Structures are given as C-alpha cells and as structure tokens.
Coordinates of C-alpha atoms and ligand atoms in Angstrom, one line a residue:
X1 CA -46.6 -14.1 22.1
X2 CA -45.0 -13.1 25.4
X3 CA -42.6 -10.1 25.4
X4 CA -39.4 -11.6 26.6
X5 CA -37.2 -8.7 25.6
X6 CA -38.6 -5.8 27.7
X7 CA -35.9 -4.5 30.1
X8 CA -33.2 -6.7 28.6
X9 CA -30.0 -5.5 27.0
X10 CA -29.4 -6.4 23.3
X11 CA -26.0 -5.8 21.6
X12 CA -26.4 -5.4 17.9
X13 CA -23.3 -5.1 15.7
X14 CA -23.7 -3.2 12.4
X15 CA -26.7 -1.1 13.5
X16 CA -26.0 1.9 11.3
X17 CA -28.1 0.5 8.4
X18 CA -30.1 -2.4 7.1
X19 CA -31.0 -5.3 9.4
X20 CA -29.1 -4.0 12.4
X21 CA -30.7 -0.7 12.4
X22 CA -34.2 -2.1 11.9
X23 CA -33.6 -4.6 14.6
X24 CA -32.4 -1.9 17.0
X25 CA -35.6 0.0 16.4
X26 CA -37.9 -3.1 16.6
X27 CA -36.3 -4.3 19.9
X28 CA -36.4 -0.7 21.3
X29 CA -40.1 -0.5 20.4
X30 CA -40.6 -3.6 22.7
X31 CA -38.8 -1.9 25.6
X32 CA -35.5 -3.6 25.1
X33 CA -32.3 -1.6 25.9
X34 CA -29.9 -1.6 23.1
X35 CA -26.2 -1.4 22.5
X36 CA -25.5 -0.4 18.9
X37 CA -22.2 -0.5 16.9
X38 CA -20.9 0.5 13.5
X39 CA -18.0 2.3 11.9
X40 CA -19.8 5.3 10.4
X41 CA -19.9 7.8 13.3
X42 CA -22.6 10.1 11.9
X43 CA -24.9 7.3 11.1
X44 CA -24.4 5.7 14.5
X45 CA -25.1 9.0 16.2
X46 CA -28.2 9.5 14.1
X47 CA -29.6 6.0 15.1
X48 CA -28.6 6.7 18.7
X49 CA -30.6 9.9 18.8
X50 CA -33.7 8.4 17.1
X51 CA -33.7 5.5 19.6
X52 CA -33.4 7.8 22.5
X53 CA -36.1 10.2 21.3
X54 CA -38.6 7.6 20.2
X55 CA -38.4 5.0 22.9
X56 CA -38.2 4.9 26.7
X57 CA -35.1 2.7 26.8
X58 CA -31.4 2.9 27.5
X59 CA -29.0 3.2 24.6
X60 CA -25.3 2.8 24.4
X61 CA -23.2 3.1 21.2
X62 CA -19.7 2.1 20.3
X63 CA -18.1 3.3 17.1
X64 CA -15.5 0.7 15.9
X65 CA -14.5 -1.8 13.3
X66 CA -15.3 -5.4 14.3
X67 CA -12.1 -6.4 12.4
X68 CA -10.1 -4.9 15.3
X69 CA -9.9 -7.4 18.1
X70 CA -8.7 -4.8 20.7
X71 CA -11.8 -2.6 20.0
X72 CA -14.1 -5.6 20.5
X73 CA -12.4 -6.4 23.8
X74 CA -12.5 -2.7 24.8
X75 CA -16.3 -2.6 24.3
X76 CA -16.7 -5.8 26.4
X77 CA -14.6 -4.4 29.2
X78 CA -16.5 -1.1 29.2
X79 CA -19.8 -3.0 29.4
X80 CA -18.4 -5.0 32.3
X81 CA -17.3 -1.8 34.1
X82 CA -20.9 -0.6 33.7
X83 CA -22.1 -3.9 35.1
X84 CA -24.0 -4.6 31.9
X85 CA -24.1 -8.2 30.6
X86 CA -25.9 -8.4 27.2
X87 CA -28.8 -10.7 27.4
X88 CA -28.9 -10.8 23.6
X89 CA -26.0 -10.7 21.1
X90 CA -26.9 -10.1 17.5
X91 CA -23.8 -10.8 15.3
X92 CA -25.0 -8.8 12.3
X93 CA -22.1 -6.7 11.0
X94 CA -21.1 -8.1 7.7
X95 CA -20.8 -7.5 4.0
X96 CA -20.2 -8.8 0.5
X97 CA -17.5 -7.0 -1.4
X98 CA -17.4 -7.6 -5.1
X99 CA -19.0 -10.3 -7.3
X100 CA -16.4 -11.8 -9.6
X101 CA -15.2 -15.1 -10.9
X102 CA -12.8 -16.5 -8.4
X103 CA -9.8 -16.2 -10.8
X104 CA -10.6 -12.5 -11.2
X105 CA -11.4 -11.7 -7.5
X106 CA -9.8 -8.8 -5.7
X107 CA -7.7 -10.0 -2.7
X108 CA -8.7 -6.8 -0.8
X109 CA -12.4 -7.8 -1.2
X110 CA -11.7 -11.3 0.0
X111 CA -9.8 -10.1 3.1
X112 CA -12.6 -7.6 4.0
X113 CA -15.2 -10.3 3.9
X114 CA -13.2 -13.0 5.7
X115 CA -12.0 -10.5 8.3
X116 CA -15.5 -9.0 8.9
X117 CA -17.9 -11.9 8.4
X118 CA -15.8 -14.6 10.1
X119 CA -13.1 -13.1 12.3
X120 CA -15.2 -10.1 13.4
X121 CA -18.1 -12.4 14.4
X122 CA -15.6 -14.5 16.3
X123 CA -13.9 -11.6 18.0
X124 CA -17.3 -10.2 19.2
X125 CA -18.5 -13.7 20.3
X126 CA -15.3 -14.4 22.2
X127 CA -15.6 -11.1 24.0
X128 CA -19.2 -11.3 25.0
X129 CA -20.2 -15.0 25.3
X130 CA -18.1 -15.6 28.4
X131 CA -20.2 -13.1 30.3
X132 CA -23.4 -15.0 29.2
X133 CA -21.8 -18.3 30.2
X134 CA -20.9 -17.0 33.6
X135 CA -24.6 -16.1 34.1
X136 CA -25.9 -19.2 32.4
X137 CA -28.3 -16.9 30.5
X138 CA -28.4 -15.4 27.0
X139 CA -29.4 -15.6 23.4
X140 CA -27.0 -15.3 20.4
X141 CA -28.4 -14.5 17.0
X142 CA -26.0 -14.9 14.1
X143 CA -26.9 -13.3 10.8
X144 CA -25.9 -15.9 8.2
X145 CA -27.4 -16.1 4.7
X146 CA -29.1 -18.2 2.2
X147 CA -25.7 -17.8 0.6
X148 CA -24.4 -20.0 3.4
X149 CA -26.5 -22.9 2.3
X150 CA -25.9 -22.9 -1.5
X151 CA -23.0 -21.4 -3.5
X152 CA -24.0 -19.3 -6.5
X153 CA -21.8 -18.3 -9.5
X154 CA -19.4 -15.4 -8.6
X155 CA -20.5 -15.6 -4.9
X156 CA -17.4 -17.7 -4.0
X157 CA -15.7 -16.0 -1.1
X158 CA -18.9 -14.3 0.2
X159 CA -20.5 -17.8 0.1
X160 CA -17.6 -19.3 1.9
X161 CA -17.8 -16.7 4.7
X162 CA -21.5 -17.5 5.2
X163 CA -20.9 -21.2 5.1
X164 CA -18.4 -20.5 7.9
X165 CA -21.1 -18.6 9.9
X166 CA -23.4 -21.6 9.5
X167 CA -20.6 -23.9 10.8
X168 CA -19.8 -21.5 13.7
X169 CA -23.5 -21.3 14.6
X170 CA -23.6 -25.1 14.8
X171 CA -20.4 -25.1 16.8
X172 CA -21.6 -22.4 19.3
X173 CA -24.8 -24.5 19.8
X174 CA -22.8 -27.7 20.4
X175 CA -20.4 -26.0 22.9
X176 CA -23.3 -24.4 24.8
X177 CA -25.0 -27.7 25.5
X178 CA -25.8 -27.9 29.2
X179 CA -26.3 -24.2 29.5
X180 CA -29.5 -22.1 29.1
X181 CA -27.9 -20.1 26.3
X182 CA -29.6 -20.4 23.0
X183 CA -28.1 -19.7 19.5
X184 CA -29.8 -19.2 16.2
X185 CA -28.7 -18.3 12.7
X186 CA -31.1 -16.2 10.7
X187 CA -30.4 -16.8 7.1
X188 CA -32.1 -14.4 4.7
X189 CA -32.3 -14.5 0.9
X190 CA -32.4 -11.3 -1.1
X191 CA -33.2 -8.2 1.1
X192 CA -33.0 -4.6 -0.1
X193 CA -30.6 -2.8 2.3
X194 CA -27.3 -1.1 1.6
X195 CA -25.9 -4.6 1.0
X196 CA -25.7 -4.5 -2.8
X197 CA -24.5 -0.9 -2.8
X198 CA -21.6 -2.0 -0.6
X199 CA -21.1 -5.2 -2.7
X200 CA -20.8 -3.2 -5.9
X201 CA -18.4 -0.6 -4.3
X202 CA -21.0 2.2 -4.3
X203 CA -22.5 1.6 -7.8
X204 CA -26.1 2.5 -7.0
X205 CA -27.4 1.6 -10.5
X206 CA -26.0 -1.9 -10.3
X207 CA -27.3 -2.3 -6.8
X208 CA -30.8 -1.2 -7.8
X209 CA -30.9 -3.8 -10.5
X210 CA -30.5 -6.6 -7.9
X211 CA -34.0 -5.9 -6.6
X212 CA -35.8 -5.2 -9.9
X213 CA -38.8 -7.2 -11.0
X214 CA -39.8 -8.7 -7.7
X215 CA -40.5 -7.8 -4.1
X216 CA -37.4 -8.4 -2.0
X217 CA -37.3 -8.8 1.8
X218 CA -36.9 -5.5 3.7
X219 CA -34.9 -5.0 6.8
X220 CA -38.0 -4.9 9.0
X221 CA -38.9 -8.4 7.9
X222 CA -35.7 -9.7 9.4
X223 CA -36.1 -7.6 12.6
X224 CA -39.6 -9.3 13.0
X225 CA -38.0 -12.8 12.6
X226 CA -35.3 -11.9 15.2
X227 CA -38.0 -10.7 17.6
X228 CA -40.0 -13.9 17.0
X229 CA -36.9 -16.1 17.8
X230 CA -36.1 -14.1 20.9
X231 CA -39.7 -14.3 22.2
X232 CA -39.9 -18.1 22.0
X233 CA -40.1 -19.8 25.5
X234 CA -36.8 -20.6 27.2
X235 CA -37.1 -24.4 26.4
X236 CA -37.3 -23.6 22.6
X237 CA -34.1 -23.2 20.7
X238 CA -34.6 -22.3 17.0
X239 CA -31.2 -23.0 15.6
X240 CA -31.6 -21.9 12.0
X241 CA -34.2 -19.9 10.2
X242 CA -34.0 -19.5 6.4
X243 CA -36.1 -16.7 5.1
X244 CA -36.6 -15.9 1.4
X245 CA -38.8 -13.4 -0.3
X246 CA -41.8 -15.2 -1.8
X247 CA -40.6 -14.6 -5.3
X248 CA -37.3 -16.3 -4.5
X249 CA -37.2 -20.1 -3.7
X250 CA -33.4 -20.6 -3.8
X251 CA -30.4 -18.5 -4.4
X252 CA -30.8 -19.7 -8.0
X253 CA -34.6 -19.5 -8.5
X254 CA -36.1 -16.0 -8.7
X255 CA -39.4 -15.1 -10.3
X256 CA -38.3 -11.8 -11.9
X257 CA -40.9 -10.1 -14.0
X258 CA -39.7 -8.3 -17.1
X259 CA -41.8 -5.4 -18.4
Ligands
NDP1 P1 -26.1 -3.1 5.3 O1 -24.9 -2.8 4.4 O2 -27.3 -2.3 5.2 O3 -25.6 -3.2 6.8 C1 -24.4 -3.7 7.2 C2 -24.0 -3.3 8.6 O4 -22.8 -3.9 9.0 C3 -23.8 -1.8 8.6 O5 -24.4 -1.2 9.8 C4 -22.3 -1.6 8.7 O6 -21.9 -0.5 9.4 C5 -21.9 -2.9 9.4 N1 -20.5 -3.3 9.1 C6 -20.0 -3.7 8.0 N2 -18.7 -3.9 8.1 C7 -18.4 -3.7 9.4 C8 -17.2 -3.7 10.2 N3 -16.0 -4.1 9.6 N4 -17.2 -3.3 11.5 C9 -18.4 -2.9 12.0 N5 -19.6 -2.9 11.4 C10 -19.5 -3.2 10.1 O7 -26.4 -4.6 4.9 P2 -27.4 -5.7 5.6 O8 -28.2 -5.1 6.7 O9 -28.1 -6.3 4.5 O10 -26.4 -6.7 6.2 C11 -26.4 -7.2 7.5 C12 -25.9 -8.6 7.5 O11 -26.9 -9.4 6.8 C13 -24.6 -8.9 6.9 O12 -23.9 -9.9 7.7 C14 -25.0 -9.5 5.5 O13 -24.0 -10.4 5.0 C15 -26.2 -10.3 5.9 N6 -27.2 -10.6 4.8 C16 -27.7 -9.7 4.0 C17 -28.6 -10.0 3.0 C18 -29.2 -9.0 2.1 O14 -29.7 -9.5 1.0 N7 -29.2 -7.8 2.4 C19 -29.1 -11.4 2.9 C20 -28.5 -12.3 3.8 C21 -27.6 -11.9 4.8 P3 -20.7 0.5 9.1 O15 -20.6 0.6 7.6 O16 -21.2 1.8 9.7 O17 -19.6 -0.1 9.8
8X3_2 C1 -27.0 -12.0 0.8 C2 -28.0 -12.8 0.0 O1 -28.1 -14.4 -1.9 O2 -27.9 -12.1 -2.4 O3 -26.4 -12.8 1.8 O4 -26.0 -13.3 -1.6 S1 -27.5 -13.2 -1.5

C-alpha cells in the first residue's frame, strides 16, 4: 500500500499511553511528523524523546487536559503561528471511569467521561477542523468503541459517551460532504492498555482480570488499523471500522478459557 503519511503532520490526543502512544510511534516510523498531547508531563516527555531519538521526523508536544477548551484553542493557535496545519487529527484521548449499576454510579466518574470523551473530542475538533476545511484537505480519525454499538451491563455512561462518538463521527462526515476531508471512527473491542487500570481507579488486580483467559487486542493492532485507513486512496472514505480480538465476537460474547 502507498505510504500517504510521510512528511505529513498528525495530531494525536492522548499519546502518553495505549493506542495514542502506539499510533504516534507507528506513524513516526512511516516518516509522519507528530503532535502529541496528554496530561501526564513525564510520560509525554518520555514519548517525545523516544520519537525524536528513534525517527527522523519533527515532534511537537502539548501538555494539557482536553476538558479545558481554552487549552485546546491555545494549542490550535500555537500551531497556526508555526504555520502547521494538521493533515491528520486522531481524537483518541478518552477513558472509562468506574463500572457500576447506573443507580450506584459516581457523578464524578460520569462527568469525567462525558467531559473527556464527548466534550473534549468536540473542543479539539472545533479547534482543528476549520484549518483542514480552509485547505480542503485532511483526515479525522475518531476512536470510538465496540461499546458505542452495543450497551453492556454496568457500562451505561461509558457506553453513552461512545454512542455519542459514533453519532458525532456520522455528523462530521455529513457536514464534510463536498470537501476532500475524510472521517473514520475506529471502534475496538477489548484491548489491553491502561484503559482498565484507569476504569478501576488504579486497581491493577481488577484490571488484569479483564484480559485473562483470551488474547486481547494490543495497542499496536489499533495503530496498524489507523495507518491502513490513512493510507487508503483519497477517493476511499472508510467511515467505521469495528475491530474485536478473535476471541471476542460482541461486547457480550467472549471465549474466555478457564484453567
Ligand atoms: P489508555 O488509558 O492507555 O490511554 C488513554 C489516553 O488518553 C492517555 O494518553 C491519557 O493521557 C489520555 N487522556 C485521558 N483523559 C484525558 C484528558 N482529560 N485530557 C487529555 N488526555 C487524556 O487507554 P486506551 O489507549 O485504551 O484508550 C484510548 C481510547 O481508546 C479511549 O478513547 C478509549 O475509550 C478507547 N477505547 C479503548 C479500548 C480498550 O479496550 N482499551 C477499546 C475501545 C476504545 P493522560 O492520562 O496523560 O492525560
Ligand atoms: C472499551 C471496550 O468493551 O471493554 O471501549 O468497554 S469495552
């Protein structure tokens, strides 16, 4: 497949771990310049240095919380001042926080998920997409989830945020008709990253159990899918890609071996 990313700029939110980090490395390995973001300064700096040392590309990093609109706008303004228009936007920053019955859910968890997964994605998109529209060029990748296609017990608010990402992905595509800008939601099933550790508020034992008895996806699998979508010819717009581990066929159906 043709390399369409060499020399381009990709903005990846949430690149301090998991899918975002793996995607930054994968794109950089193909010669794509990367803009990485995240809240954890030390992790962001570590990724920044690895990218700079391993690959012959340009790297920029912005340490901020996507829930803060002014920080999203500041980043976009700084990029504009540097005359950098992202060719690729990967709306990846997101999380699940908690897994409870809805009548026992923690309001703080709900707000974190809604503010990050929906409002953060909107803030970043609103800050960056106008630059792409002005150039009539670009590719938006939203990281949705299999959890945005089917609700599972105790997934409630997380599911709702990922259903929202699905709706927004469709909406962005509709509003971009007539432009050359493409938009795709990559919707993974179970993937072993820091996701479950975050969901269970740092409980590593509980997080580990989520991936026991089967082979989950890994972050590099999703990075490969993203690269595939980005490398398709300009007349091809993959709008949704649902990716499960082979052992999982739906959010409900998992072949988990017990020993
Ligand atoms: P990780 O926890 O490993 O990575 C999440 C990334 O998002 C981190 O870099 C984190 O950085 C960043 N992030 C979280 N909240 C914020 C915030 N408020 N502002 C800025 N950055 C933020 O998990 P994954 O890689 O698995 O998750 C990435 C995306 O994939 C999420 O949207 C998740 O919902 C989705 N997903 C995950 C699946 C899985 O099974 N793992 C399956 C389907 C979808 P920092 O903490 O430094 O801010
Ligand atoms: C994360 C995938 O199904 O574990 O979005 O919630 S799932």
